[in-house]
Each structure stands twice: as structure tokens, then as C-alpha cells.
């Protein structure tokens, strides 16, 4: 397979940036999962979809809105009614899942190129994210594993909390460079490291 | 009542200003009038004036729920222009412009119409082409319009604008209407009220219409919080309250939605912005008042509302566009914001019509355009009331145009009022 | 203003797109009843008070919701999925 | 140290000297000083000039209510005008300027206006400046001439014009309880709420928490109130569930308890750290808000009440207690209530001589009398100040006997020497935020004040905000409010006990002392009591008319000190009660907010940009980019010395002659999937899609419900249940929402799923007679010959190992293919196509050439589908299926949409070999002004057509088709162009379409 090219171009500058008076507030990175997939069940077929996802990925997705899980190379979380966003470090998830699901149960859309994953982690991750999103990032309101679909101005973002102070953000690829820039800009205050 | 003039000011100053008389009487409502106008805002008051002046109909009452001018006439950003695209609009608004140009004299009241120009900024070549098309449409209707090409030319016209090529939405030109400008909004209401009053029209404040009197199908008057008032003709000019008032007459649905539009003013500054400027990469219009405040506004909030109160996203959007245009204004401070209720129509153009019930006349659907339309709206509405026919200038603004598909859709957005 | 998306929870109004009067009925697609189509496309109840309206959570899950909101106070009394879905 | 400084006490650090400049003059103060306190300490009493009469003004207040002492803060190139000196914390290097004066603050020519006070009465400008009816100054000209001078005299400070180097940020926050105000009530509320473990935020507009506790001179639990407050704050600061926000003004309550607050992060610092914002715009979603915003003191209205040295009593007391500054050496007090006695005591304690305490009341409380005695002041009850004297600063006051019930003055005038007059006219609870939240204020006759109504919904109140003015009440209410806000009952333990004199702030109902001379109600706008009475005389009685006619309360302080006195004077003139005159609804913001903070990071270069996967390649190849919405697309790939026209003509000609390639990644792309996908497309498109075979594409047209054209594009059937819809770039978002609406709301029974895949696919269109050769040279795993890939056919293959989907379709009218691959491979695919195309002379082309090719062919885009045109106007009537209803089918035949007079799409050919500018109109005969209303249409798109060798255009013209073959003129008066054109069919090149089928 030909490797995907990052959409960031010259906006991606590894190293340390911003104000380090109090150490590195956040680390920003580009995890580049091989597969990003949106899966949707028809009404009443949610269980069939959850079953297919579990068979294919081993992810046992909670049914409550916004619920999700992260295991090793894979993750999944609810992004809308009967709709999940799934990722896998490996390529090819969309095809496997589509075969496992069947059109009578729902649809699978490959977004591996269409969405860009950005990882933000560190002590000040909640603070930095709160500059962009009108979401309650406290761990009570936004527990590990769960996800939210939201937006920063014109940029739609799907966000999963993958650790106590770690988040994965999925944004539309063509907005990724722009969003990366504003994210870095907002992180300057707390000091950030790109890697 | 005395004429206003420099001389009368001087005379009264010498008597410690003790001899000034009320600008308009505060009469008790009579039991009956030839015409009752519901709505003591700009359009209702100008309708009363032109009924008296143009048609000699003076046995008229203007009924106002609160105080005169309490609606949109006192809540807008005071911009007057006739820079429209479609001929139905250009002709109407240009007539309004001509009335504006002589309004202070006509009313013997300084409404402070200042023709400082309105400049629409263009940020892309295709936008400039659209402006050229609109400007040419104006010129073909005999209206002044100039195309400003190039950032430098714009920068000379409006110092302080970010005309650098590095702006996110660089300015490449604009469409200027030199005769456009601003006026003192409250003075328009007061001037019309005073002038109509001098011809015998009764302004009845604190008089809320609570129902319509009928004889069969026909509307023959109104019941109000100050008693029943019978009328040969009942005219409705209540802008954002159209839905509410028309429901009292049993009209449950109209091609109108009421939306809240916020407006903003900064603290007073020394002169810094001489023209009215609109941002083309969003929706923002700004000018500076004579007092020095920057007066600006943007989009409607975008949901039905009668609350005269908007929400934060529009405040942020408008401020961001303003600062994008004028980077030096980031430390200028917002002093006050408020909301007006716009009567958004289904094609973005107004309605001036007889009916929809016998004995009734309806004026509504002004969207963002109500203030600048004030003189022509009253002028044409008075004609419709007096003669029971459309004035040629407002002939297209009928209610049945939607059924017939003869739409006047300046923005081409269709039946989505929030987008007009 | 906050709208409690039945799927996502309370979210800022800026995430939503207003889709207007939800009391209108779309005529049978094959119907040629001009009056009914006119009423559906052009006429609005424009209530001052509780107003039934559609919003789309365009900046979130993208679902449409039916909101009952008082247009005089902006108070929201109910939000439900437009599809009548269980979620 | 300045003689005005006390030896000890207050918030300032006497060991730290701070240097700043005021009007270029070096000055000093101490750490903790505000500009106002530092100026007072430096003996500066003249700080500003009033708006209209340019009267000298000094510091009048100590907080956000300051109407007079406004200055401009200079920060490098940036200017912040109209900042109250009371709100500026001084730091080393601070530069401030006074404003609204010329040539200097001390000698201001504008002061001449004061001589014409009678002429410049309220609303005078409405009555004059109308000018002559005829002559060169007719119409609006005379007024505009006068206005030129008026504008220069008006205004306050001057705004900057340089880009602000500072950063502004937005911050979103969520909490269970937001406490606004940190006096004893707010602190108690925060503590009580925090005890529940819920999330609490405490916002205080001043730098230090504590509010009245910082200057009241009282004790709480036997400690100085100030120390008690510090301890309470320290305790709160130690809790994980509490966030403290000093220097943060809560300025707006919006729907759903969305609270707007401004944090001044660095205004008190000499420099900003990297990335540190100057202002932070907080948007806080609070479960409950505790309003503990305190009360604002009102002045009394009397002649000469604006002279520098006259100030609010609380302010005078605060300067002494909090800042260790005496606002005067010999201070008089003038009041209608007890609270000013507290200020007198504080001033006396700090070392000032209290010359007299003048009280309009005949009798005062024992506690007040005791305080008066302790100050050693002459205590003149039943008296009033009737005038003041002094040039640019107070020197003397005049006092007469006064009957509070009748307002009558009697007896001889007495003069008392004083350089400061501390005035109190009672208290107005700061109910602004409650009012914004929709609550109507209610008038309290006893307190002579507007109080907030009973709390409903989002907020609860505590302390003097509610009209409870004692510290003990504030503590009790704070506890109760904090507990109520988290749904708890207050702890049973004994609340803190306040100790201090038992003062009664209930004022005598006296607002104005009527005597000879200008008595100011609104000090900033120079609205006098006589102006209010003039407004009454002229019928401007309702509170809104009063405000709008006199400008009372419209100044930068928003009438914080002037509202109620103004209403009272109007009520008196009109013979009504104050509530009958009414109170205005307060609007956001509570106090002025920087536009920068509201704009935050959203303006300028941080607005999002949308870039295609091949963006960097275009830039490297010298493409000139055009903004299209948020997208950037190549306009031309210019070569040295080429004009835009030469470049696009070259590019377009290369496509017709050989082969070209264009980036089409911006086209909207929607995956339409599900068992009912085909049925759904039949409903949304005017033409039929259910009959489309798999691996074929079809051009589709959508209408809006109202029957007008909405969008067009090709939709590809990739599988039985899977379609890829393309939309125009501009309409991608709108089409998506349109389709989602129908699926969610109208046809929820259809099993169709939509996903935006615009970003998933990079697309390149390869067009021209040699296009097939290029593909054949690089595409593997499929054939691309006519049989494998006929017109509108779809194949899948690989280019350089990259999986691609190819559809043979044409926008240019040439043999053409759209090649799509995963966006992450877009650049690689593009480069491979370029490489493969090299032998065939492949040329990248931009939007201009794309436009040229489509104009020659008469294909429509957004310029023609402009929301006002119908399918038939655009000659797309053939796409309107008669076999099925579709969105828009019911309304598309209305009479207005079928009229022969409608604008119809035509082609134009220039007959004078000059360009036909876009935006030009079309006329039959003459140009304006000779032919009014002569426009019969307009140009929608234009180009030089290399294929036709002519300047051509597309246009919408009245009754277009019937004019084919006729001559008309294009008329472009804006750009001075008028010239002959021939109206032709919009199919100007290869009307049979033989080239693309080849």
C-alpha cells in the first residue's frame, strides 16, 4: 500500500514551542491510524452493527450516546444516532466491516483519508481544548473512552477521550492544516511539544 | 406650534428654554377615525404623514402599544441606501432616498441624514463582478454607484481598513453609493410624529390593540387597552409584531417570520470612520455616529424570536469581522447591544397591500431594510390606503406574489427567511 | 442559548442550524393542490409563545430535532429527535 | 511620599514605587494603586473633559461606575480609549493620555461650548442645521457641513489604527455555580456552594476579592473584614472544585444561563508572557448563577456638582481605606443617608480634616451622629449644598438650610472651604445582570431603589444586590444563596458575625437640590436637571424618550450613577412616581468590553482555510490562488510575462488541442448508501436515477421546494446500494443539509445514509483529445478504452499502486475523465498523471480556463443557478421528469416561473473584439442615462474563447431564446464600457457534443 501523506505540510514543526515557564503543557501529535471508518445502523439494527463491530475489531461498544472504548490499536465511539466512528492502526477496516455487516443492517463508509486524527495530551489538554470547543471536558462529564461530535467555528470535530489527559480529535482532512495551526497557537500559552 | 429654526432656538435660549411646547400632543383617542394605523413606529408614522400631506386625510390615529418609535425605528443601525439589484427594489428604495434627501425640510425636523456613502467591500474577483452587476443595475435605474477597484483605492477611501494583501480575506475593491448614508433614527420617528400632529393626526401612545372590530367580513375598527376605536380603514404597520397582531384578526399564517437582529454600539470615539462600510466575507455593516460611537450589526440570530434579545454567537461573529476589517479597533470597547424584531419575508422583499381582509391594509416583511424604507413605505402605503390600489413603486410588493411565483428574491435564497 | 440534543446533551446554539416551523405538513408529493403547497412552502404560524421548530445539530451528530421554544422568552420546554427514533 | 498618602493600611505596597506617565508627565504611585488613586495621591484633580461643554472633570468614583476620569492607555502602537482611571492598575512604564481636549487638558478651547449652554439644550440639534431649501447648500448639504464640525467636537478618545500585537482568546467553561461578586455575600455563597463538592466559579471585577470587606472598616468574626475576606479566598483557592477569576467582569447573561465574562489577564502587567492573552473572553455555562453584585452609590444633583473634587462618598472612603490616599485635605460630606458617615469616618481615620457633614435629613440615626461627632466635623442636618466654587478644582461649597419634604431652601447661604466633597444620594442595587436575564425591576419605596424581582430560573441573589445592605444580612443571604444554588440546605453552624456601626442606608427621598446654576445628572454627557425638565416640556416623558432625547445614561458608564436621579427629576416634573416613568431594561454588556476579546482568535489569519491535497503543488508551480468560500483554488498557472487572459487562453487552448489537468477535489462529495438510495435520488433529483446501471454516472439537477433550480452535479452508481453524489463546490454544505433534512424529517422511513466524503477523495479531471492516452499510459488493472470506459462509465484501477476510481465525464466538452483516489494519495496521483502526461504535453489549468471551457460549451454553474433561475431558464427543462414527483415539481410551474418574460440563458459574442465584462448589463439600445430602465439582462460569465477566437459570454436575458441572432449592446457604465454583441445560443462550441463522445 502507498503511504498516506500528511495534510499538514509546513505547519507540522516538530519540537518545543510556546511558553515553557511552567513546563510542557501539552503534546500534540499525528497518530495517523490506518483506518478511520464511519458505521451506521438502520433503526432497530444497532445490535447487529455492534455485533459486527465486536466480531471484526473486538471492541465492545457501549450503547449510551457518546459512549466508546479504546483498546490498544483500536477505538470506537458514538458520533450520532446509530452512528459510530471506528479506528484501527491497520488499513482495511472498512472492507472487513462492510462484509461483516451487510447492507440490510447498515452502512460502512471509509474515511481513512477523509478525516485526520490529531492527538492532544498533557496536563493542560483540557484547558487548551476548552479554548476551541464549548464542551465540558471534565472527566466526570467526559469520561475516558467516550466521544463527542462538536465544532470549532466552521470545523467539525469528533473527539474521543483516550486517557485521563489524552484526547484524539478527528477533523476533516482539508481543514486539518488550518486547525492544526490554531491548535498550536492556542497551546502556546502553556507550552507545547510537537512530535 | 412653532417652526424649529436657529432663530427659535436663540429666542428660547433667552427665555431659559421654558417656552418649548410638546413635540406632539397626547390626545385621548376619539371614538372613530377615517383611518386607524396600528403601529407608532417609523412606517406607521410616515404613513400618517403622507396620508395627511399627499392625500389630505387627517382624521387619522396612530396607535402605539408603548411609546412612539419604540420598535425597530429606534433599534437599527441607521443606514440609508438604495444599492439594490432587482428593479422592483432599486426603484422603490431610490424613491425613498429622494424623500430622505429632503426630509428634514419637509418635516421641519433635523433627521440628520448624512450622505457619507456606503461602501460594500469585495474580497474576490467574482464578488467584485457581482457588485459590478448590482452597481450597473443601479446605474441603469438612474442611481449613483461607483466601482472601486484595488485595495489602495479602498484604503484611501476608508483609512484604518486592513487593505494589506495578507488579510485572511483581502480587500480587492468595493461598490460605493456616494449618496447613501446614515440618519438619526429616533429623530425620524419624532419628526414624522410632530409633522403629522401639526396636520391634526392623533398619536395615541400606550394603546395596545387587543382585537379587531368586524362587520361581517369587514374590519371596521379595533378594540384597544384604551377602548374601542372605529375606523373606515385599518392599516397595520407593526413590523416584527405582524404575526401577533394579524392573529387578532384571525389571520393565522403569513409569509413572514419574526427574527431577532442585534445591533451594537461602541464607546464614543473621535472621528475615525467616515463612510458606512460593509464586510464582504461575512455579514457586517458599520458606521460612526455623530456622537462618536461605532454603530454596527451583522446577521439576524437566525431563529424565530419576539424577545428583542439575541445570543452570544452573533456578538462574537460580528466583533470578529469588525476587527478583521479594522485591526486597530481591537481595543475599542463595545458599549451596548440590543435587539430588534425583524419581519423576515419569504423572498426578502416587503409586502405593501390592501387586505388580506376587507377594510384592512398590511405593510410588513421589511427584513433588514425597514429603516431606509421608512419614507417610501409610508408614501406608498398611504397611497394604497387612500386609493385602494397599489402605488406603481410598490406594485410588485403584493401578498399573492408567492402563490403566483413572481418573487423578488434579492439574495436568491428562496423561502428560507433566515437567509435573506 | 443551549439546546439539549437528545443524543449529545446540552450544546451551544452555535452548533445548530435553524430549520424553521415544524408545524407545517408537506402535501402528498404527487398532489397538485397549489394552495396546500403554497401554505407548506410559504406560510408560517410565526407564534409569539411556544413554537414548534426544527433544528439540525449540524455541528455535532447532524440529527434533526424538534424543539418547543418560547419565542418571547427563548425558553426551551422540549427537545425530541425529529425521526421519533429511539436513541 | 506624597502628602496625600496615609502612613499605613490598604492594598498598596508603599515599598514599591511605580513609574508611569500622564500626558507625558512622569508620575509615581505604589504597587496596588489604580491610576485614579495614584493621580489623587499626586495631587492631580483635573483628569478629563466632559462630552459636550468640555468642563473640567476629576475622579468621581472608585470603580466601574466612573463617568468622568476617562483616559487613553497607550501600549506601543495600540491605543485603548475611554478607560476609567479607576479601572487601571498602574505598572512601571504605563503610558496614559487625557482625552477630549484641545490643545491641552488644562486649557481646552472646547470649553467655550459651556457659554452657550442655553442654546445647546437637550435635543437642540433636531431643531436647527436644516439649512436652506434652495441653493448650493440645499438638501442635506448644509447639515453635512455643520456635522463636520460637530463630529470633531464630539467623541471622547481616539482609537488606534495599528494592528494590535496583543492576543485575545475565548475560553469555554462549565460549572454548577457561578458566583458574581466577591463581597461578604459572594464569598459566603462561594464557600457554601463549594462545600457541596460541586464546581464553583467566583468572578470579581476588581483585582482583589472581598468587595466591601476591603474598605468597610467593619470586623467579621472579630477580625478586620479585609483579613476575613483574604482568609476566605485562601480557603476557596485551596479547593479543587473552585476556580477564582479576579479582574473578571461578568457582563452578560444570555439564554440558557450562558454567561459572558471578560478577564483582563495582563492589563496590569508591563509585559505579556509568550502566548498569554491580553483579554480572555469567558463563555460560561452555569447551572446556577449567584448574583452578589452589590450596589452602586448615586450622587445628589445640585449646582456645581461636577467640579473636580466632588466625588461619591464611597469612592472617597475607598481611596482612604483601600489605597491610603486622601482625595482632599479638607473634606466635606453631603448626603441623604447614613452610608456617607462611614466614608467620613474612614477619611477621618486616615487623617483628613472633615470640614462639615451636610445632611438633607433633619434627623439622623444615633450611630450616624456618633460617627459625625468622632470625625470632629460640623454636622449640619436639614441642610443642603447649593453651589460649589473653584477653578479646575473644588475650593468652596455653599450651604443653605433645606427642607427635605418640600425641597425648599431657606436662610442665608454659608460658605465652607473644602477641596473635596463626598456625596451620597443613596444606593442602587446593581441589578443589571438580572435585568438582562429578562426580569423586570421593582421599585422599593423605602430604599428609593429598583430591586431585582423574585429570582426565577437561572439565578439567585445575595447581599446589597437584593437591597439588604448590612454585612450581616449579606453573610446570611450569601450562605443561603450558595446552598440553594447547589440544592443544599445551609449548614447549621453559626455564620460569621459582622461588627460595625449600625448604619441605615435608607435615604431621604431627595435627588435634586434646586438652586441657581447648572446641576448635572449625567456627568459624562453633560445632561443637566434642566435638560430633563425640557424633555418633559416637549413631551419626551417615558424613560426611553428621556434617554434618547437627552442622551441621559447613554455614556460610557451607561448611566450607572445617573439613571435613577434622572428618573426622579422626570417623575417630579411629570407629577408621576418613579416606577410610572419606568426603568430601562439593561442590555449587555454591564460594562464596556473590548472588541478584540469578542473577536478572540476568530478574526484574521486564524479563520479556517480549506486546502486540497494538491495545494502545495499548485503553490510551488506558481499558481495564483483564488478564494472560493473557505477553499483556495488555482486561478491560473501563469508563466513569466503572461497576463491572466493570456494564461487562461493558453491553458484552455491546450486542453482543446491536447490535454490538460485540473484539481477538482473541492467538489462536494456525498456517499449515498442504503437499500433505498436509488429511490431517494429519484425524489431529490428532477431526473431518474433508479434506472442508472452500476458503474455508470449521470448528470443530475436538484430543485428547491419552491421549484427553482438549486444545484447540479454528477452522481455515480458505485454499487446496487451505493452512490457517490457530487455537488458544486459552493453548495456542498447546503446540499448535504437539504438531503439530511428530507431523510430525517420528511422520509424517515427510507433506509438511506449520507456521509460527507468530500475530504476522502482527491480528484483530478484530465481533459482533452489526448486524455485517454495519458490515462492509458499510467492506469493499471483496468482498460480505459471506449469499450471498457464509455461516456459516463466508471472503472477502478491503479496509478502507481494507488487505487483510483475513474469516471468518464466532461465539463469541458472534451474527451475527459475524473480520476479520484484517497486524499492522502492525491498528490502522488496528481504527480503520476503529470508524469504520464508529459509526452502528451499535459498542462495544468486553473479556474479561469475551467470557466472558459464551460462558457464555450454553455454549461451552467452557480453564476447561472443563482437561486432565481428555473430549470427552463437554463434550458434544462429536458431534465424535468414527468414520470415521478420530485422536490420542487409541485411548484415549478407557477405562472411567474413560466413567464416568457423571464431571464433566459443565452450566449453573447462580442462584435467589437473587446471583452464583455462579467457584471455588465445588456440593453437593446442606448446606455444610461439616456435609456432609463433599459436593462434586459446581465452577463453571468465571460472569457476570451480561444476555440472561437472571440470574446464571448454567458448571459441571462429577458426572453433570451427568442433573441438568438439579434444584436444588442452590453452596457457597463461602472467601468465605462458600451459595445455591440450578438445574442446566440449558449451552446457556442461543438453544440453536437461530438468531441466528448469521441
PDB file of C-alpha atoms in Angstrom, chain B residues 208-363:
ATOM      1  CA  UNK B 208     -52.351  48.301  22.657  1.00  0.00           C
ATOM      2  CA  UNK B 209     -54.652  46.757  20.088  1.00  0.00           C
ATOM      3  CA  UNK B 210     -56.367  43.761  21.637  1.00  0.00           C
ATOM      4  CA  UNK B 211     -58.734  42.829  18.820  1.00  0.00           C
ATOM      5  CA  UNK B 212     -60.397  43.861  15.606  1.00  0.00           C
ATOM      6  CA  UNK B 213     -63.995  45.044  15.210  1.00  0.00           C
ATOM      7  CA  UNK B 214     -65.829  43.364  12.369  1.00  0.00           C
ATOM      8  CA  UNK B 215     -68.996  43.772  10.448  1.00  0.00           C
ATOM      9  CA  UNK B 216     -69.347  40.555   8.559  1.00  0.00           C
ATOM     10  CA  UNK B 217     -66.065  40.018   6.794  1.00  0.00           C
ATOM     11  CA  UNK B 218     -65.120  43.621   7.028  1.00  0.00           C
ATOM     12  CA  UNK B 219     -62.742  45.145   9.568  1.00  0.00           C
ATOM     13  CA  UNK B 220     -64.367  48.304  10.940  1.00  0.00           C
ATOM     14  CA  UNK B 221     -62.128  49.198  13.842  1.00  0.00           C
ATOM     15  CA  UNK B 222     -60.092  47.924  16.721  1.00  0.00           C
ATOM     16  CA  UNK B 223     -60.503  47.266  20.385  1.00  0.00           C
ATOM     17  CA  UNK B 224     -57.646  48.579  22.450  1.00  0.00           C
ATOM     18  CA  UNK B 225     -56.491  48.944  26.000  1.00  0.00           C
ATOM     19  CA  UNK B 226     -57.876  52.474  25.724  1.00  0.00           C
ATOM     20  CA  UNK B 227     -61.276  51.455  24.414  1.00  0.00           C
ATOM     21  CA  UNK B 228     -62.858  50.642  21.090  1.00  0.00           C
ATOM     22  CA  UNK B 229     -61.940  52.787  18.122  1.00  0.00           C
ATOM     23  CA  UNK B 230     -63.899  52.548  14.906  1.00  0.00           C
ATOM     24  CA  UNK B 231     -62.273  53.276  11.609  1.00  0.00           C
ATOM     25  CA  UNK B 232     -63.128  53.476   7.949  1.00  0.00           C
ATOM     26  CA  UNK B 233     -59.850  51.771   7.249  1.00  0.00           C
ATOM     27  CA  UNK B 234     -57.442  49.914   9.483  1.00  0.00           C
ATOM     28  CA  UNK B 235     -53.794  49.819   8.470  1.00  0.00           C
ATOM     29  CA  UNK B 236     -51.273  47.502  10.093  1.00  0.00           C
ATOM     30  CA  UNK B 237     -47.605  48.534  10.154  1.00  0.00           C
ATOM     31  CA  UNK B 238     -46.143  46.643  13.066  1.00  0.00           C
ATOM     32  CA  UNK B 239     -43.018  45.008  11.569  1.00  0.00           C
ATOM     33  CA  UNK B 240     -41.858  42.238  13.892  1.00  0.00           C
ATOM     34  CA  UNK B 241     -45.225  42.096  15.630  1.00  0.00           C
ATOM     35  CA  UNK B 242     -47.106  41.398  12.398  1.00  0.00           C
ATOM     36  CA  UNK B 243     -47.749  37.776  13.279  1.00  0.00           C
ATOM     37  CA  UNK B 244     -49.072  38.682  16.683  1.00  0.00           C
ATOM     38  CA  UNK B 245     -51.389  41.459  15.506  1.00  0.00           C
ATOM     39  CA  UNK B 246     -52.695  39.624  12.452  1.00  0.00           C
ATOM     40  CA  UNK B 247     -53.644  36.655  14.600  1.00  0.00           C
ATOM     41  CA  UNK B 248     -56.034  39.007  16.386  1.00  0.00           C
ATOM     42  CA  UNK B 249     -57.772  39.380  13.030  1.00  0.00           C
ATOM     43  CA  UNK B 250     -57.889  35.632  12.546  1.00  0.00           C
ATOM     44  CA  UNK B 251     -55.025  35.516  10.054  1.00  0.00           C
ATOM     45  CA  UNK B 252     -53.093  32.573  11.460  1.00  0.00           C
ATOM     46  CA  UNK B 253     -50.384  32.225   8.854  1.00  0.00           C
ATOM     47  CA  UNK B 254     -48.449  34.687   6.736  1.00  0.00           C
ATOM     48  CA  UNK B 255     -45.285  34.516   4.625  1.00  0.00           C
ATOM     49  CA  UNK B 256     -43.412  36.150   7.491  1.00  0.00           C
ATOM     50  CA  UNK B 257     -41.157  35.045  10.315  1.00  0.00           C
ATOM     51  CA  UNK B 258     -40.126  37.293  13.184  1.00  0.00           C
ATOM     52  CA  UNK B 259     -36.412  37.167  13.907  1.00  0.00           C
ATOM     53  CA  UNK B 260     -34.157  38.986  16.308  1.00  0.00           C
ATOM     54  CA  UNK B 261     -31.452  41.204  14.860  1.00  0.00           C
ATOM     55  CA  UNK B 262     -28.831  42.510  17.232  1.00  0.00           C
ATOM     56  CA  UNK B 263     -27.156  45.867  16.888  1.00  0.00           C
ATOM     57  CA  UNK B 264     -24.114  47.223  18.645  1.00  0.00           C
ATOM     58  CA  UNK B 265     -22.507  50.494  19.548  1.00  0.00           C
ATOM     59  CA  UNK B 266     -19.042  51.176  20.868  1.00  0.00           C
ATOM     60  CA  UNK B 267     -17.960  53.902  23.211  1.00  0.00           C
ATOM     61  CA  UNK B 268     -17.693  57.339  21.653  1.00  0.00           C
ATOM     62  CA  UNK B 269     -14.503  57.997  19.694  1.00  0.00           C
ATOM     63  CA  UNK B 270     -13.082  60.917  17.809  1.00  0.00           C
ATOM     64  CA  UNK B 271     -13.964  60.688  14.089  1.00  0.00           C
ATOM     65  CA  UNK B 272     -12.371  57.552  12.675  1.00  0.00           C
ATOM     66  CA  UNK B 273     -14.860  56.079  10.214  1.00  0.00           C
ATOM     67  CA  UNK B 274     -16.365  58.448   7.696  1.00  0.00           C
ATOM     68  CA  UNK B 275     -18.331  56.155   5.447  1.00  0.00           C
ATOM     69  CA  UNK B 276     -20.606  53.236   6.068  1.00  0.00           C
ATOM     70  CA  UNK B 277     -18.631  50.077   5.357  1.00  0.00           C
ATOM     71  CA  UNK B 278     -19.815  46.527   4.900  1.00  0.00           C
ATOM     72  CA  UNK B 279     -17.574  43.473   5.090  1.00  0.00           C
ATOM     73  CA  UNK B 280     -17.957  41.140   2.157  1.00  0.00           C
ATOM     74  CA  UNK B 281     -16.556  37.957   3.653  1.00  0.00           C
ATOM     75  CA  UNK B 282     -19.352  37.674   6.153  1.00  0.00           C
ATOM     76  CA  UNK B 283     -22.117  39.990   7.152  1.00  0.00           C
ATOM     77  CA  UNK B 284     -21.165  43.187   8.906  1.00  0.00           C
ATOM     78  CA  UNK B 285     -22.062  46.815   8.431  1.00  0.00           C
ATOM     79  CA  UNK B 286     -20.531  49.642  10.406  1.00  0.00           C
ATOM     80  CA  UNK B 287     -20.571  53.387  10.625  1.00  0.00           C
ATOM     81  CA  UNK B 288     -19.738  56.047  13.167  1.00  0.00           C
ATOM     82  CA  UNK B 289     -22.456  58.167  14.692  1.00  0.00           C
ATOM     83  CA  UNK B 290     -22.165  61.911  15.153  1.00  0.00           C
ATOM     84  CA  UNK B 291     -21.714  61.273  18.858  1.00  0.00           C
ATOM     85  CA  UNK B 292     -18.695  59.144  18.022  1.00  0.00           C
ATOM     86  CA  UNK B 293     -19.908  55.631  18.715  1.00  0.00           C
ATOM     87  CA  UNK B 294     -19.197  52.951  16.142  1.00  0.00           C
ATOM     88  CA  UNK B 295     -22.580  51.554  15.229  1.00  0.00           C
ATOM     89  CA  UNK B 296     -22.544  48.082  13.752  1.00  0.00           C
ATOM     90  CA  UNK B 297     -24.518  44.944  13.136  1.00  0.00           C
ATOM     91  CA  UNK B 298     -24.487  41.655  11.317  1.00  0.00           C
ATOM     92  CA  UNK B 299     -26.779  38.747  10.685  1.00  0.00           C
ATOM     93  CA  UNK B 300     -30.003  38.001  12.429  1.00  0.00           C
ATOM     94  CA  UNK B 301     -29.587  35.375  15.125  1.00  0.00           C
ATOM     95  CA  UNK B 302     -31.432  33.026  12.806  1.00  0.00           C
ATOM     96  CA  UNK B 303     -34.382  31.707  14.799  1.00  0.00           C
ATOM     97  CA  UNK B 304     -37.920  32.944  15.361  1.00  0.00           C
ATOM     98  CA  UNK B 305     -37.983  35.444  18.185  1.00  0.00           C
ATOM     99  CA  UNK B 306     -40.014  38.214  19.689  1.00  0.00           C
ATOM    100  CA  UNK B 307     -37.570  38.726  22.546  1.00  0.00           C
ATOM    101  CA  UNK B 308     -35.606  41.834  21.457  1.00  0.00           C
ATOM    102  CA  UNK B 309     -32.656  39.919  22.843  1.00  0.00           C
ATOM    103  CA  UNK B 310     -30.119  37.852  20.969  1.00  0.00           C
ATOM    104  CA  UNK B 311     -27.339  35.484  21.846  1.00  0.00           C
ATOM    105  CA  UNK B 312     -23.581  35.397  22.116  1.00  0.00           C
ATOM    106  CA  UNK B 313     -22.537  33.667  18.866  1.00  0.00           C
ATOM    107  CA  UNK B 314     -23.680  36.607  16.748  1.00  0.00           C
ATOM    108  CA  UNK B 315     -21.934  39.052  19.084  1.00  0.00           C
ATOM    109  CA  UNK B 316     -18.677  37.155  18.631  1.00  0.00           C
ATOM    110  CA  UNK B 317     -19.085  36.760  14.895  1.00  0.00           C
ATOM    111  CA  UNK B 318     -19.816  40.436  14.356  1.00  0.00           C
ATOM    112  CA  UNK B 319     -16.903  41.550  16.521  1.00  0.00           C
ATOM    113  CA  UNK B 320     -14.520  39.199  14.746  1.00  0.00           C
ATOM    114  CA  UNK B 321     -15.498  40.549  11.355  1.00  0.00           C
ATOM    115  CA  UNK B 322     -15.180  44.122  12.568  1.00  0.00           C
ATOM    116  CA  UNK B 323     -11.695  43.560  13.944  1.00  0.00           C
ATOM    117  CA  UNK B 324     -10.715  41.672  10.794  1.00  0.00           C
ATOM    118  CA  UNK B 325     -11.645  44.802   8.849  1.00  0.00           C
ATOM    119  CA  UNK B 326     -10.167  47.311  11.296  1.00  0.00           C
ATOM    120  CA  UNK B 327      -7.367  45.662  13.289  1.00  0.00           C
ATOM    121  CA  UNK B 328      -6.866  48.892  15.247  1.00  0.00           C
ATOM    122  CA  UNK B 329     -10.309  48.528  16.780  1.00  0.00           C
ATOM    123  CA  UNK B 330      -9.456  45.535  18.932  1.00  0.00           C
ATOM    124  CA  UNK B 331      -9.113  47.882  21.906  1.00  0.00           C
ATOM    125  CA  UNK B 332     -12.263  49.799  21.136  1.00  0.00           C
ATOM    126  CA  UNK B 333     -14.886  48.738  23.591  1.00  0.00           C
ATOM    127  CA  UNK B 334     -18.405  47.559  22.991  1.00  0.00           C
ATOM    128  CA  UNK B 335     -20.723  49.775  24.981  1.00  0.00           C
ATOM    129  CA  UNK B 336     -24.176  48.457  24.364  1.00  0.00           C
ATOM    130  CA  UNK B 337     -26.044  45.853  22.371  1.00  0.00           C
ATOM    131  CA  UNK B 338     -29.731  45.434  21.788  1.00  0.00           C
ATOM    132  CA  UNK B 339     -32.151  43.509  19.639  1.00  0.00           C
ATOM    133  CA  UNK B 340     -34.910  44.412  17.230  1.00  0.00           C
ATOM    134  CA  UNK B 341     -37.541  42.108  15.814  1.00  0.00           C
ATOM    135  CA  UNK B 342     -37.353  41.813  12.047  1.00  0.00           C
ATOM    136  CA  UNK B 343     -40.287  40.758   9.945  1.00  0.00           C
ATOM    137  CA  UNK B 344     -38.432  38.446   7.581  1.00  0.00           C
ATOM    138  CA  UNK B 345     -40.376  37.617   4.450  1.00  0.00           C
ATOM    139  CA  UNK B 346     -40.101  34.579   2.238  1.00  0.00           C
ATOM    140  CA  UNK B 347     -38.233  36.283  -0.585  1.00  0.00           C
ATOM    141  CA  UNK B 348     -36.543  39.034   1.388  1.00  0.00           C
ATOM    142  CA  UNK B 349     -38.746  41.767  -0.065  1.00  0.00           C
ATOM    143  CA  UNK B 350     -41.559  43.665   1.628  1.00  0.00           C
ATOM    144  CA  UNK B 351     -45.324  43.457   1.440  1.00  0.00           C
ATOM    145  CA  UNK B 352     -47.491  46.538   0.976  1.00  0.00           C
ATOM    146  CA  UNK B 353     -51.023  45.581   0.148  1.00  0.00           C
ATOM    147  CA  UNK B 354     -54.728  46.020   0.587  1.00  0.00           C
ATOM    148  CA  UNK B 355     -56.279  43.293   2.698  1.00  0.00           C
ATOM    149  CA  UNK B 356     -55.896  40.471   3.401  1.00  0.00           C
ATOM    150  CA  UNK B 357     -59.372  41.236   4.859  1.00  0.00           C
ATOM    151  CA  UNK B 358     -61.775  43.904   3.602  1.00  0.00           C
ATOM    152  CA  UNK B 359     -61.181  47.215   5.360  1.00  0.00           C
ATOM    153  CA  UNK B 360     -57.645  46.233   6.226  1.00  0.00           C
ATOM    154  CA  UNK B 361     -54.226  47.210   4.812  1.00  0.00           C
ATOM    155  CA  UNK B 362     -50.978  45.467   5.529  1.00  0.00           C
ATOM    156  CA  UNK B 363     -47.395  46.708   5.489  1.00  0.00           C
TER     157      UNK B 363
END
